[in-house]
PDB file of C-alpha atoms in Angstrom:
ATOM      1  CA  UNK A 112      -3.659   1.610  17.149  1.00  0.00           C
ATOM      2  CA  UNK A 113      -1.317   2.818  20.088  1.00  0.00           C
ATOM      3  CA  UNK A 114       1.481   4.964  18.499  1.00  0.00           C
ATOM      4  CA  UNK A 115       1.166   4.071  15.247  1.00  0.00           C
ATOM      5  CA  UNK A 116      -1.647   6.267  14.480  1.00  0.00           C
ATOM      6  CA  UNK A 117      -3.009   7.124  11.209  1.00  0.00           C
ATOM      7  CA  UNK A 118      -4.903  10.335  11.564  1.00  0.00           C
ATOM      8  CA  UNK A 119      -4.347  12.794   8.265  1.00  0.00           C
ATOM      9  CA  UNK A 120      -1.807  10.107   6.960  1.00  0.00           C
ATOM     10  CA  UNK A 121      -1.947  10.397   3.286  1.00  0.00           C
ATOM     11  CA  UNK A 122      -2.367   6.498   2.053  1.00  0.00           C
ATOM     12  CA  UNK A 123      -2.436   5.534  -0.932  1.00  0.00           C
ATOM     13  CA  UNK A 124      -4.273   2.450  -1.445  1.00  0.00           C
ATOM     14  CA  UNK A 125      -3.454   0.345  -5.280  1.00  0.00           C
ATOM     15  CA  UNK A 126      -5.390  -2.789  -5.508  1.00  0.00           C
ATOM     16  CA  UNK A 127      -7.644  -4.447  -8.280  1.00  0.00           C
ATOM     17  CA  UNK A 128     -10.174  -5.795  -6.592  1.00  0.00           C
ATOM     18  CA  UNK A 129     -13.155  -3.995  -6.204  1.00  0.00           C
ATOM     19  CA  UNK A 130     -14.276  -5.160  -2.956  1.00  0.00           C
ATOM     20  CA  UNK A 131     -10.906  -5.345  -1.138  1.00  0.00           C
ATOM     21  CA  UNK A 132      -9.883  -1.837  -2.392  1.00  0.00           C
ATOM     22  CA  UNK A 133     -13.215  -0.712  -0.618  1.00  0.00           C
ATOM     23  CA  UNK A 134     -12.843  -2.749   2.814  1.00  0.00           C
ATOM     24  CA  UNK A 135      -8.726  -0.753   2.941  1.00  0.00           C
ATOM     25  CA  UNK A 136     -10.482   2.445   2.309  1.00  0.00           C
ATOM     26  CA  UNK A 137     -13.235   2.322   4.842  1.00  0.00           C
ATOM     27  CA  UNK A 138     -10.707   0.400   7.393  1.00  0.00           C
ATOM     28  CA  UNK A 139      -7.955   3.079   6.706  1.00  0.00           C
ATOM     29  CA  UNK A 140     -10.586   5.974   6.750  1.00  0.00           C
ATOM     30  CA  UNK A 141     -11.844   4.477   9.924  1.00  0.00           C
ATOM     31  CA  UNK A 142      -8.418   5.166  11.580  1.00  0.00           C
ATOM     32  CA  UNK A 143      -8.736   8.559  10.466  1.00  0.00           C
ATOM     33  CA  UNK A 144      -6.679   8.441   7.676  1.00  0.00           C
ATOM     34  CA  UNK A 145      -6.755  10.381   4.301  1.00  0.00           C
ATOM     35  CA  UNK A 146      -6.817   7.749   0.988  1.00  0.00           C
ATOM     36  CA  UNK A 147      -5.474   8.544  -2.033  1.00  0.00           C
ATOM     37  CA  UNK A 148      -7.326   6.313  -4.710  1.00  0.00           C
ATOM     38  CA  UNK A 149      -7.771   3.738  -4.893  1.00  0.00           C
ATOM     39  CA  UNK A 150      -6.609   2.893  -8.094  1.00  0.00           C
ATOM     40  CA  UNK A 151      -6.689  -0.404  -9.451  1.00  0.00           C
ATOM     41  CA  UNK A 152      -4.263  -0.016 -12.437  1.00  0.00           C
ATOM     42  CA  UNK A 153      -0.632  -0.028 -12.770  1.00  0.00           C
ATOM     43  CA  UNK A 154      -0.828   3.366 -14.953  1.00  0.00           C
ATOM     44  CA  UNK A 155      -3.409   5.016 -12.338  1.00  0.00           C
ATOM     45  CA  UNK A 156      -1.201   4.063 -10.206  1.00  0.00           C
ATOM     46  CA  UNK A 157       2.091   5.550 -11.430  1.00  0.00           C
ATOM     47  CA  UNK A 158       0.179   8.643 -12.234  1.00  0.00           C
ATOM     48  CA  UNK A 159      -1.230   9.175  -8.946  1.00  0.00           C
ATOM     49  CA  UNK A 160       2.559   8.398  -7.304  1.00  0.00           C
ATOM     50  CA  UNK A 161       3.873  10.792  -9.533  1.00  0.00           C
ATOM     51  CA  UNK A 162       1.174  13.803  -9.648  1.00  0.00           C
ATOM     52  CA  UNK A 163       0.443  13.623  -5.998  1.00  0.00           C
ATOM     53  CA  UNK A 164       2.878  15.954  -3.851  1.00  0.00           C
ATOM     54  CA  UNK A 165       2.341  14.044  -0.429  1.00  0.00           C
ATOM     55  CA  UNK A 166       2.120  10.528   0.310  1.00  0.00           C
ATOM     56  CA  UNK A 167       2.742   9.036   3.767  1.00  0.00           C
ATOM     57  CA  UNK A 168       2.430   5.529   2.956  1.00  0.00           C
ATOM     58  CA  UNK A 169       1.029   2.940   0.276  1.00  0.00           C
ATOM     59  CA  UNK A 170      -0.539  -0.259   0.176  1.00  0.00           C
ATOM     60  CA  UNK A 171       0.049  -1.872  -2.772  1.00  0.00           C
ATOM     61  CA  UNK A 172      -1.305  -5.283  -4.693  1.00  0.00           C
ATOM     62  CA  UNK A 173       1.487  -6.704  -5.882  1.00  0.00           C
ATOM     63  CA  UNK A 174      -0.028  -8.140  -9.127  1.00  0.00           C
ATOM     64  CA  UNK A 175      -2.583  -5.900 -10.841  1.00  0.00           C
ATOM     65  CA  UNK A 176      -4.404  -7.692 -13.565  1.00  0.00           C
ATOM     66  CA  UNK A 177      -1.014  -9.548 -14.767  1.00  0.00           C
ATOM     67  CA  UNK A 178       0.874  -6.387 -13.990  1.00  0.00           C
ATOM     68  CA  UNK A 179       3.548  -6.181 -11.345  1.00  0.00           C
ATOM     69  CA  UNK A 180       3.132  -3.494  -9.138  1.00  0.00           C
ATOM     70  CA  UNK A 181       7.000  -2.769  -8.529  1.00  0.00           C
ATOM     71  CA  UNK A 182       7.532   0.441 -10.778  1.00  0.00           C
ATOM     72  CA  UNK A 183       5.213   2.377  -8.636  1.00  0.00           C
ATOM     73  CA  UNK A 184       7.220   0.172  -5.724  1.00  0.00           C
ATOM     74  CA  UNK A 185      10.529   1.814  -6.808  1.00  0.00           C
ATOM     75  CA  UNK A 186       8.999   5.630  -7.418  1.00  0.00           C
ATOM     76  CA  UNK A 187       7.876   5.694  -4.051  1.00  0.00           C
ATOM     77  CA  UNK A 188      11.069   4.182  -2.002  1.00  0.00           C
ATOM     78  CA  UNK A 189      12.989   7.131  -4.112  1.00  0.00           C
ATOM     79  CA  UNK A 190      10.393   9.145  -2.471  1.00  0.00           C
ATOM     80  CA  UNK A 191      11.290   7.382   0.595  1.00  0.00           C
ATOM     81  CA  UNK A 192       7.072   6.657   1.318  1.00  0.00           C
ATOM     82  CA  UNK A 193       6.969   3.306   3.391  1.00  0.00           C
ATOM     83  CA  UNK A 194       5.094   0.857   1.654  1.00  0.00           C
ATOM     84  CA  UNK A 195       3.438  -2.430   2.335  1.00  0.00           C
ATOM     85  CA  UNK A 196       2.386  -4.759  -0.054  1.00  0.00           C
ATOM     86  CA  UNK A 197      -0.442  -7.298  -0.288  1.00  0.00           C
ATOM     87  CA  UNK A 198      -0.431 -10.362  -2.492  1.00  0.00           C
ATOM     88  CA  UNK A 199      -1.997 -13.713  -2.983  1.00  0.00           C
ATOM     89  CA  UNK A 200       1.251 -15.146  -3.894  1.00  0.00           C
ATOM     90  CA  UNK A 201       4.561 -16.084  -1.856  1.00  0.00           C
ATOM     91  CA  UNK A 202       7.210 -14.351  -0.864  1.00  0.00           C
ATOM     92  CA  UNK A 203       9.252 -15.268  -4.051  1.00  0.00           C
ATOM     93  CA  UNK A 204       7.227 -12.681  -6.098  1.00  0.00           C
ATOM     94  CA  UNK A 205       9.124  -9.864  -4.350  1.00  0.00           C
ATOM     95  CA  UNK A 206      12.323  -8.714  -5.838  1.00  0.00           C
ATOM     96  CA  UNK A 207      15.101  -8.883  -3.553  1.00  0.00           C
ATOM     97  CA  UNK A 208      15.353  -5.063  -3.572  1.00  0.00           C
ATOM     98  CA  UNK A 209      11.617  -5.068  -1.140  1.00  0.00           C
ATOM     99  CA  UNK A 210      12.923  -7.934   1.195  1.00  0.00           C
ATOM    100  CA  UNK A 211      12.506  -5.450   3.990  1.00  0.00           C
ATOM    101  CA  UNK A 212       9.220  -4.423   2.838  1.00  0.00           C
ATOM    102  CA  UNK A 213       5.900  -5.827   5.222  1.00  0.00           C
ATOM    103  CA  UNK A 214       3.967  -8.340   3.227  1.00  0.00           C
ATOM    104  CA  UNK A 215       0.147  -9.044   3.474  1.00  0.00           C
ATOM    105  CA  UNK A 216      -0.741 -12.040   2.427  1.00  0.00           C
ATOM    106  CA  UNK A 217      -4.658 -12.823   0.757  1.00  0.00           C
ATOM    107  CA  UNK A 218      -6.795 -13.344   1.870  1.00  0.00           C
ATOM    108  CA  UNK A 219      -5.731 -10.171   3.600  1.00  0.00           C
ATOM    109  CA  UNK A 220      -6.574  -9.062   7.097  1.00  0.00           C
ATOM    110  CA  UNK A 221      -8.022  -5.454   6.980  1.00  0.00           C
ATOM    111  CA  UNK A 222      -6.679  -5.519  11.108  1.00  0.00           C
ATOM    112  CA  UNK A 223      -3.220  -6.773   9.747  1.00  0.00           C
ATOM    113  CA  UNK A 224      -3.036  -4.302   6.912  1.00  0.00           C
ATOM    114  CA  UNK A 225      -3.302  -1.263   8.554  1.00  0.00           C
ATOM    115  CA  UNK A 226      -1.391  -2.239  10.989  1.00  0.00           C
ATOM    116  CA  UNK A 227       1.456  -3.054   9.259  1.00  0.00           C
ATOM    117  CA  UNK A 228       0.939   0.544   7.278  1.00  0.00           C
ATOM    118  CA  UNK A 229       1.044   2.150  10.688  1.00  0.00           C
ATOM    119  CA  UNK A 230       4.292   0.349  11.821  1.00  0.00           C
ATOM    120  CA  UNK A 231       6.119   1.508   8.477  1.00  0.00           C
ATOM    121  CA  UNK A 232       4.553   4.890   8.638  1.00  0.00           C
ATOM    122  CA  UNK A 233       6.061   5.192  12.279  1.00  0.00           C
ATOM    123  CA  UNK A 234       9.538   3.500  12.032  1.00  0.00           C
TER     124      UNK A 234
END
């Protein structure tokens, strides 16, 4: 990953589907970061953002079992933790407020993904 290194980053991952949420983990834990979660629930979630003194970065599925994802969204920009989010639906599902926010779309690249966590983490 050049520069944009994720050794003993602190990511933490939100998604809902089993299989993904495993593939960031092993791809993040692969670049030597450290995942928080994953957690697949908007309430896991918010706890974790809230209880968890040090995040460098999140990935975040934008719709969690018919749950939008953007309260955690907003606790962790007041945080100021870069995010990126990943989402089988367009851009029109993101509020306004996250236009500046890196967007995965699914089927997600694992490559793209952490790359794109690395570029926030690093800007």
């Amino acid at each position: 990953m050049g520069d944009h290194t994720l050794r003993n980053c602190r990511v933490l991952v939100v998604e809902d589907e089993y299989l993904i949420a495993v593939e960031l983990q092993t791809s993040l834990e692969d670049e030597g970061a450290v995942v928080l979660g994953p957690v697949a629930t908007l309430a896991d979630a918010s706890e974790l953002a809230e209880a968890e003194p040090r995040i460098d970065g999140a990935i975040l599925d934008a719709n969690l079992g018919g749950e939008m994802v953007f309260p955690v969204a907003d606790l962790l920009m007041l945080r100021r933790v870069p995010i990126v989010f990943t989402t089988g639906y367009d851009a029109s599902i993101i509020p306004d407020r996250f236009r500046d926010v890196a967007r995965c779309e699914k089927p997600i690249n694992m490559k793209r993904v952490v790359e794109a966590i690395g570029l926030a983490l690093h800007e």
